[in-house]
Structures are given as C-alpha cells and as structure tokens.
Amino acid sequence: MQRKPNLAVVGATGLVGGTFLKVLAERNFPYENLYPMASAKSAGAKINFCGREYTVEELTERSFDKPIDIALFSAGGAASEKFAPIAAAKGVAVVDNSSAWRMDANVPLVVPEVNPQEIAKHKGIIANPNCSTIQAVVALKPLYDRYGIKRIVYSTYQSVSGSGIKGIRDLEEGLKGNDLKAAYPHAIAGNCLPHIDVFLDNGYTKEEMKMIHETHKILGDDRIAVTATTVRVPVFSAHSESINAELEKPFELSEVRALLAAAPGIVVIDNPAENAYPLARDAAGRDEVFVGRIRRDFSVENGLNLWVVADNIRKGAATNAVQIAEKLLEIL
Ligand code: 3JN
C-alpha cells in the first residue's frame, strides 16, 4: 500500500482490543487515522494510543461509511457476525478474532507462519484462529511438512485471561479466598476445569471442536485424526499444551529439534538436565511459541510428544491478527 492505511479497532476497550493497540504501537504499524470502536456500553471511553487521546465511538451500521482500510475486530461473535460483512461490503479488510467466520469456506483462517498464502484469497474477511489452535499449528507445521501427520491428541492447560477480564478477576479473588464464579461454574483457584466454552451434544466442548476443525482447515488436511481435551487452569497468562502426534514417516529426534528451532516464530527450550522447558510465566508478554519436552512416544510407531506454550492474548490473538494486517499491507 502506497499511503498509510486508516485503521479501525473494534472492541477497543476489551482485553484483546487493548492488546491490538499495544501490539500495533510496538510494531510501528503505519496508520493515517485510527478509529477505536466498541459497543454502546463502552462508547465514549477514552483510550491512549501513541501519545494521543481517542474517544471510543459506538459501533453502528454507519461506522464504516468513512474510509477505513483495515479493521481488527474483537468484540465478540455477535458483533462480528453482524458488522464484519457490513465493513467488508464497504471495502474494509476485516481481521476477525471471533469464531463467527472461521469455518466459512469463503473466509481464510490464517496463521502467518503456517498458511500466509491464504491471505490474498480474502473477500473482505480474514479469520484469526482460536488461541489454542494458533500455538499448536505453529509447532506442528514444520513437522507436517517434513513427515506428515496421522493423528494428534491435544491436552490443553489454558490460562484465565482466555476468559477476559472476568476470568482474571475470578482467579485474583479466588486466590484471596473469595470464589467469585463470574466466568466459570466452579472455583478456578486450586482447580482444573475440564470445561472451556459450552458443551455440545457429542460430549466435547466447543473449544475442543474448534481445535479439531481449525487444525484441519489451517493445515489444509482433513485426513488427520484429531482429538482434544481443553482444560482451564489457575494461571493468569499463557496457554500450555501437551501435543501428542503420530507422524506418517519415521523421524530422528535431533532432526525434529533442528526443524522446530529453525521454524519461524518458534523458540525451543528443551534442556531437562537444567530443568529448562517452556513455562507460562516466561511466555507471558512474548510473541513467540515456545516448544520443549521434545521426546518420543514409545507406545506407537513414529510417535512424538511436545510441550507448547504461548501468550494466548498476544500470539494467540492480537499479535497474530496484527501479523495478518502487516501482510495485508503488502497486497492492498
Ligand atoms: O477460553 C480461552 O482460553 C479462549 C477463548 C476464546 C473465545 C472466547 C469466547 C468466544 C472465543 C474464541 O476465540 O474462539 C470465542 C468465540 O469467538 O467463539
């Protein structure tokens, strides 16, 4: 793009929306005008961006009548469902963080380290995957390309920031002995809840099914057998995942380590002798995906175990969306 783009941040007062702004500023994302938007409830709020104060405007059907090039959305599924097509119809390129459009065949679902080629196919909306899926596919992509993948078993340990400000408050208060249960049906302090998003008729949670479907779409391969158990744990920031993968071809662990270490966006931390492995507290505030505990699963042929950790609000949401927007700048 020749000139600087006009940007909208929809859901600017939320946890992910605020991180959109932080990441845009950190990465010196070029812009001419910035329009922070939110639902009527938060409209009128003041936010600071790059030393200037902005008033958050109410998201309405008219919001995209002004010339906006790129809109980053994180205002919940209902807002995305209604307003992303309105924006797209007016020529805005929307990067949407909700699940509303992820599985739509006309909407690319993108992790820039994995399938950047999909961005150019957009028809106005590009979907940002679920946080748990993003960090998993960043780690799996180099292995998929080299060996193929037959089956994946995901077990997640997800931080309360995935539930937004309510989840963080539930844990803060719970640690003081006051179980709020605003975000969860049970106390989160001192617990592990095998329950993220709603339960479906098949016995899985929606979060688990998101991981399964999104993995197929991003890797472009529905033949991979995938199962998932997603668990909320009393951690403030960063999701951890045990990933068990059955590869198609035999592998050497040394080569797996080298492939992961060389892959974009990955930092390998894997030195058990020094108690070195990825940790949520170290990954919080970072943009990379951290991989460790790289070892064979001896119980099956070509089995591999990984421990994968990333900041769910940054790489799992805001940073991934801004990376997509950076690629959009190249083609707009
Ligand atoms: O719980 C987490 O750790 C991640 C939460 C993601 C989430 C929360 C509410 C609605 C999503 C998502 O990104 O899939 C959605 C949604 O858009 O469906």
Coordinates of C-alpha atoms and ligand atoms in Angstrom, one line a residue:
M1 CA 0.0 0.0 0.0
Q2 CA 1.4 3.4 -1.0
R3 CA -0.3 5.7 1.5
K4 CA -0.7 4.9 5.2
P5 CA -3.9 3.0 5.9
N6 CA -6.9 4.1 8.1
L7 CA -7.4 1.6 10.9
A8 CA -10.4 0.6 13.0
V9 CA -10.0 -1.4 16.2
V10 CA -13.4 -2.9 17.1
G11 CA -13.7 -3.9 20.7
A12 CA -11.0 -1.4 21.7
T13 CA -11.9 -1.4 25.4
G14 CA -11.6 -5.2 25.8
L15 CA -8.6 -7.3 26.8
V16 CA -7.7 -8.4 23.2
G17 CA -8.7 -5.0 21.7
G18 CA -6.4 -3.2 24.1
T19 CA -3.6 -5.6 23.2
F20 CA -4.3 -4.9 19.4
L21 CA -3.5 -1.3 20.2
K22 CA -0.4 -2.2 22.2
V23 CA 1.0 -4.5 19.5
L24 CA 0.2 -2.0 16.7
A25 CA 2.2 0.6 18.6
E26 CA 5.1 -1.8 19.4
R27 CA 5.5 -2.9 15.8
N28 CA 5.2 0.7 14.5
F29 CA 2.3 -0.3 12.3
P30 CA 1.8 2.6 9.8
Y31 CA -1.5 4.4 10.0
E32 CA -3.1 7.7 9.0
N33 CA -6.2 7.7 11.1
L34 CA -7.2 5.3 13.9
Y35 CA -10.8 4.7 14.9
P36 CA -11.3 2.8 18.2
M37 CA -14.9 1.4 18.3
A38 CA -16.9 -0.6 20.9
S39 CA -20.5 -1.5 21.8
A40 CA -22.7 1.3 23.2
K41 CA -21.8 0.2 26.7
S42 CA -18.2 1.2 26.3
A43 CA -18.6 4.0 23.7
G44 CA -17.3 7.4 25.0
A45 CA -14.4 5.8 26.9
K46 CA -11.1 7.5 26.4
I47 CA -8.0 5.5 25.3
N48 CA -4.4 6.5 24.7
F49 CA -2.6 5.4 21.6
C50 CA 0.9 6.6 20.7
G51 CA 0.7 9.7 22.9
R52 CA -2.8 10.8 21.7
E53 CA -6.1 10.5 23.4
Y54 CA -9.0 9.0 21.4
T55 CA -12.7 8.7 22.3
V56 CA -14.1 5.3 21.6
E57 CA -17.0 5.5 19.2
E58 CA -20.1 3.3 19.2
L59 CA -20.0 0.5 16.6
T60 CA -23.0 1.0 14.3
E61 CA -24.1 0.2 10.7
R62 CA -22.7 3.7 9.8
S63 CA -19.2 3.2 11.4
F64 CA -17.6 2.1 8.1
D65 CA -19.1 4.8 5.9
K66 CA -15.8 6.7 6.4
P67 CA -12.7 5.5 4.5
I68 CA -11.2 2.6 6.6
D69 CA -8.8 0.2 5.0
I70 CA -8.2 -2.4 7.8
A71 CA -10.4 -3.2 10.8
L72 CA -9.3 -5.5 13.6
F73 CA -12.3 -7.0 15.3
S74 CA -12.5 -8.5 18.8
A75 CA -15.9 -7.5 20.1
G76 CA -17.5 -11.0 20.4
G77 CA -19.1 -13.3 17.9
A78 CA -22.4 -11.5 17.6
A79 CA -20.8 -8.2 16.7
S80 CA -18.5 -9.9 14.2
E81 CA -21.4 -11.8 12.6
K82 CA -23.4 -8.6 12.1
F83 CA -20.7 -5.9 11.4
A84 CA -17.8 -7.7 9.7
P85 CA -19.9 -8.2 6.5
I86 CA -21.1 -4.6 6.6
A87 CA -17.5 -3.4 6.8
A88 CA -16.3 -5.8 4.1
A89 CA -19.1 -4.6 1.8
K90 CA -17.7 -1.1 2.1
G91 CA -14.2 -2.3 1.1
V92 CA -12.7 -2.7 4.5
A93 CA -10.3 -5.7 5.0
V94 CA -11.5 -7.2 8.3
V95 CA -9.3 -9.4 10.5
D96 CA -11.8 -11.0 12.9
N97 CA -10.7 -12.6 16.2
S98 CA -14.0 -14.4 16.9
S99 CA -15.2 -17.8 15.8
A100 CA -18.1 -16.4 13.8
W101 CA -16.4 -16.7 10.4
R102 CA -13.6 -19.2 11.0
M103 CA -15.1 -22.2 9.3
D104 CA -16.8 -20.3 6.4
A105 CA -15.4 -21.7 3.2
N106 CA -15.1 -18.1 1.8
V107 CA -13.0 -16.9 4.7
P108 CA -9.3 -17.6 5.0
L109 CA -8.3 -18.8 8.5
V110 CA -4.7 -17.7 8.9
V111 CA -1.6 -18.2 11.0
P112 CA 1.1 -16.2 9.1
E113 CA 3.9 -18.7 9.9
V114 CA 1.7 -21.6 8.6
N115 CA -0.5 -20.6 5.7
P116 CA 0.2 -16.9 4.7
Q117 CA -0.7 -17.7 1.1
E118 CA -4.4 -17.8 2.1
I119 CA -4.4 -14.1 2.9
A120 CA -4.5 -13.0 -0.7
K121 CA -7.7 -15.1 -1.3
H122 CA -9.8 -13.0 1.1
K123 CA -13.1 -11.5 0.1
G124 CA -13.2 -8.9 2.8
I125 CA -12.9 -11.1 6.0
I126 CA -9.9 -13.0 7.3
A127 CA -10.4 -15.0 10.5
N128 CA -7.9 -15.2 13.3
P129 CA -8.0 -18.8 14.7
N130 CA -8.7 -19.8 18.3
C131 CA -5.7 -19.1 20.6
S132 CA -5.2 -22.8 21.4
T133 CA -5.1 -23.7 17.8
I134 CA -2.7 -21.0 16.8
Q135 CA 0.2 -22.1 19.0
A136 CA -0.4 -25.8 18.2
V137 CA -0.2 -25.4 14.4
V138 CA 2.8 -23.1 14.6
A139 CA 4.6 -26.0 16.3
L140 CA 3.1 -28.7 14.1
K141 CA 3.6 -27.1 10.7
P142 CA 7.3 -27.9 10.2
L143 CA 6.7 -31.5 11.3
Y144 CA 3.7 -31.8 9.0
D145 CA 5.7 -30.6 6.0
R146 CA 8.6 -32.9 6.7
Y147 CA 7.0 -36.1 7.9
G148 CA 3.2 -35.9 7.5
I149 CA 0.8 -36.3 10.5
K150 CA -1.6 -39.2 11.0
R151 CA -3.1 -38.3 14.4
I152 CA -3.0 -35.6 17.0
V153 CA -4.0 -35.7 20.7
Y154 CA -4.3 -32.2 22.2
S155 CA -4.5 -31.7 26.0
T156 CA -4.5 -28.0 27.0
Y157 CA -3.9 -26.1 30.2
Q158 CA -5.4 -22.7 29.4
S159 CA -5.0 -19.5 31.4
V160 CA -7.8 -17.4 32.8
S161 CA -7.0 -14.5 30.5
G162 CA -8.7 -16.5 27.8
S163 CA -12.0 -15.7 29.6
G164 CA -11.2 -12.0 29.5
I165 CA -11.3 -9.6 32.5
K166 CA -13.9 -11.7 34.3
G167 CA -11.6 -14.8 34.3
I168 CA -8.7 -12.8 35.6
R169 CA -10.9 -11.4 38.4
D170 CA -12.2 -14.8 39.3
L171 CA -8.6 -16.1 39.9
E172 CA -7.4 -12.9 41.6
E173 CA -10.3 -13.1 44.1
G174 CA -10.2 -16.9 44.4
L175 CA -6.5 -16.6 45.5
K176 CA -7.7 -14.3 48.3
G177 CA -10.3 -16.9 49.4
N178 CA -13.2 -15.3 47.6
D179 CA -14.6 -17.6 44.9
L180 CA -16.5 -15.3 42.6
K181 CA -17.5 -17.8 39.8
A182 CA -18.3 -14.9 37.4
A183 CA -16.5 -16.6 34.5
Y184 CA -16.8 -20.3 35.5
P185 CA -19.3 -22.6 37.0
H186 CA -16.8 -23.7 39.7
A187 CA -14.0 -22.1 41.6
I188 CA -10.9 -21.7 39.5
A189 CA -8.3 -21.1 42.3
G190 CA -6.9 -24.5 43.3
N191 CA -8.8 -26.3 40.5
C192 CA -8.5 -27.6 36.9
L193 CA -11.8 -27.3 35.0
P194 CA -12.1 -29.6 32.0
H195 CA -14.7 -27.3 30.5
I196 CA -13.9 -24.4 28.1
D197 CA -16.8 -22.8 26.2
V198 CA -20.1 -24.7 26.1
F199 CA -20.7 -28.5 26.0
L200 CA -22.0 -29.9 22.7
D201 CA -24.2 -33.0 22.1
N202 CA -21.2 -35.1 21.2
G203 CA -19.7 -34.7 24.7
Y204 CA -17.0 -32.4 23.6
T205 CA -16.8 -28.7 24.5
K206 CA -16.9 -26.1 21.7
E207 CA -13.3 -25.2 22.4
E208 CA -12.3 -28.8 21.8
M209 CA -14.2 -28.9 18.5
K210 CA -12.7 -25.5 17.4
M211 CA -9.2 -27.0 17.9
I212 CA -10.1 -30.1 15.8
H213 CA -11.8 -28.2 12.9
E214 CA -9.4 -25.3 12.8
T215 CA -6.4 -27.6 12.7
H216 CA -7.8 -29.3 9.6
K217 CA -8.6 -26.0 7.9
I218 CA -5.2 -24.3 8.6
L219 CA -3.1 -27.4 7.7
G220 CA -5.4 -28.0 4.7
D221 CA -5.8 -31.7 5.6
D222 CA -9.0 -33.2 6.8
R223 CA -7.5 -36.7 7.0
I224 CA -5.5 -36.0 10.2
A225 CA -7.3 -37.7 13.1
V226 CA -7.5 -35.1 15.9
T227 CA -8.9 -35.2 19.4
A228 CA -8.7 -32.7 22.2
T229 CA -9.3 -32.1 25.9
T230 CA -9.2 -28.5 26.8
V231 CA -8.8 -27.5 30.5
R232 CA -8.9 -24.2 32.3
V233 CA -6.1 -23.9 35.0
P234 CA -5.4 -21.3 37.6
V235 CA -2.7 -19.5 35.6
F236 CA -3.1 -15.8 34.6
S237 CA -1.4 -15.6 31.3
A238 CA -0.3 -18.0 28.5
H239 CA -1.7 -21.4 27.5
S240 CA 0.3 -24.6 27.8
E241 CA -0.4 -27.7 25.7
S242 CA 0.7 -31.3 25.6
I243 CA 0.7 -32.3 22.0
N244 CA 0.9 -36.0 21.1
A245 CA 1.4 -36.6 17.4
E246 CA 1.7 -39.7 15.4
L247 CA 3.8 -38.8 12.3
E248 CA 3.4 -40.6 9.0
K249 CA 7.1 -41.2 8.5
P250 CA 10.0 -42.2 10.8
F251 CA 12.0 -39.3 12.3
E252 CA 15.2 -38.6 14.2
L253 CA 14.7 -36.5 17.4
S254 CA 17.7 -34.5 16.5
E255 CA 16.1 -33.5 13.2
V256 CA 12.8 -32.7 14.8
R257 CA 14.6 -30.4 17.2
A258 CA 16.5 -28.7 14.4
L259 CA 13.3 -28.2 12.3
L260 CA 11.5 -26.7 15.2
A261 CA 14.4 -24.4 16.2
A262 CA 14.7 -23.2 12.6
A263 CA 11.0 -22.6 12.1
P264 CA 9.6 -19.0 12.1
G265 CA 8.0 -17.9 15.4
I266 CA 9.3 -20.8 17.5
V267 CA 11.8 -20.9 20.4
V268 CA 12.9 -24.3 21.5
I269 CA 13.6 -24.6 25.3
D270 CA 14.4 -28.2 25.9
N271 CA 17.2 -28.9 28.4
P272 CA 15.7 -31.2 31.1
A273 CA 19.1 -31.6 32.8
E274 CA 18.9 -27.9 33.7
N275 CA 15.1 -28.0 34.4
A276 CA 14.6 -25.9 31.3
Y277 CA 11.3 -26.3 29.5
P278 CA 8.7 -23.7 28.4
L279 CA 6.7 -22.1 31.2
A280 CA 3.6 -19.9 31.1
R281 CA 5.2 -17.2 33.3
D282 CA 8.1 -17.0 30.9
A283 CA 5.9 -17.0 27.7
A284 CA 3.6 -14.2 29.1
G285 CA 4.2 -10.9 27.3
R286 CA 6.1 -12.6 24.5
D287 CA 5.1 -13.2 20.8
E288 CA 6.9 -16.5 20.1
V289 CA 5.6 -20.0 20.6
F290 CA 7.9 -22.0 23.0
V291 CA 8.4 -25.7 22.5
G292 CA 10.1 -28.2 24.7
R293 CA 9.9 -31.7 26.3
I294 CA 10.5 -33.0 22.8
R295 CA 10.6 -36.8 23.1
R296 CA 9.4 -40.0 21.5
D297 CA 6.1 -41.6 22.3
F298 CA 7.3 -45.2 22.5
S299 CA 3.7 -46.5 22.6
V300 CA 3.1 -46.1 18.9
E301 CA 5.2 -46.1 15.7
N302 CA 6.5 -42.6 14.8
G303 CA 5.0 -41.1 18.0
L304 CA 6.2 -37.7 19.3
N305 CA 5.4 -35.7 22.4
L306 CA 5.7 -31.9 22.6
W307 CA 5.0 -29.2 25.3
V308 CA 4.0 -26.0 23.7
V309 CA 3.4 -22.7 25.5
A310 CA 2.4 -19.2 24.2
D311 CA 0.8 -16.0 25.4
N312 CA -2.8 -16.5 24.4
I313 CA -3.7 -12.8 24.2
R314 CA -0.6 -11.9 22.1
K315 CA 0.3 -14.7 19.7
G316 CA -3.0 -16.4 20.4
A317 CA -5.0 -13.3 19.4
A318 CA -3.6 -9.8 19.0
T319 CA -0.1 -10.4 17.6
N320 CA -1.4 -13.0 15.1
A321 CA -4.1 -10.5 13.9
V322 CA -1.5 -7.7 13.5
Q323 CA 0.8 -10.0 11.6
I324 CA -2.0 -10.7 9.2
A325 CA -2.6 -7.0 8.9
E326 CA 1.1 -6.5 8.1
K327 CA 0.8 -9.0 5.3
L328 CA -2.4 -7.2 4.1
L329 CA -0.4 -4.0 3.7
E330 CA 1.7 -5.8 1.2
I331 CA -1.2 -6.6 -1.1
L332 CA -3.7 -3.7 -0.5
Ligands
3JN1 O1 -11.0 -19.6 26.6 C1 -10.0 -19.4 26.0 O2 -8.9 -19.6 26.5 C2 -10.1 -18.9 24.7 C3 -11.4 -18.3 24.4 C4 -11.8 -18.0 23.2 C5 -13.1 -17.4 22.9 C6 -13.9 -17.0 24.0 C7 -15.2 -16.5 23.7 C8 -15.7 -16.6 22.5 C9 -13.6 -17.5 21.6 C10 -12.8 -17.9 20.5 O3 -11.8 -17.2 20.2 O4 -13.0 -19.0 19.9 C11 -15.0 -17.1 21.4 C12 -15.6 -17.1 20.1 O5 -15.4 -16.2 19.3 O6 -16.3 -18.1 19.8

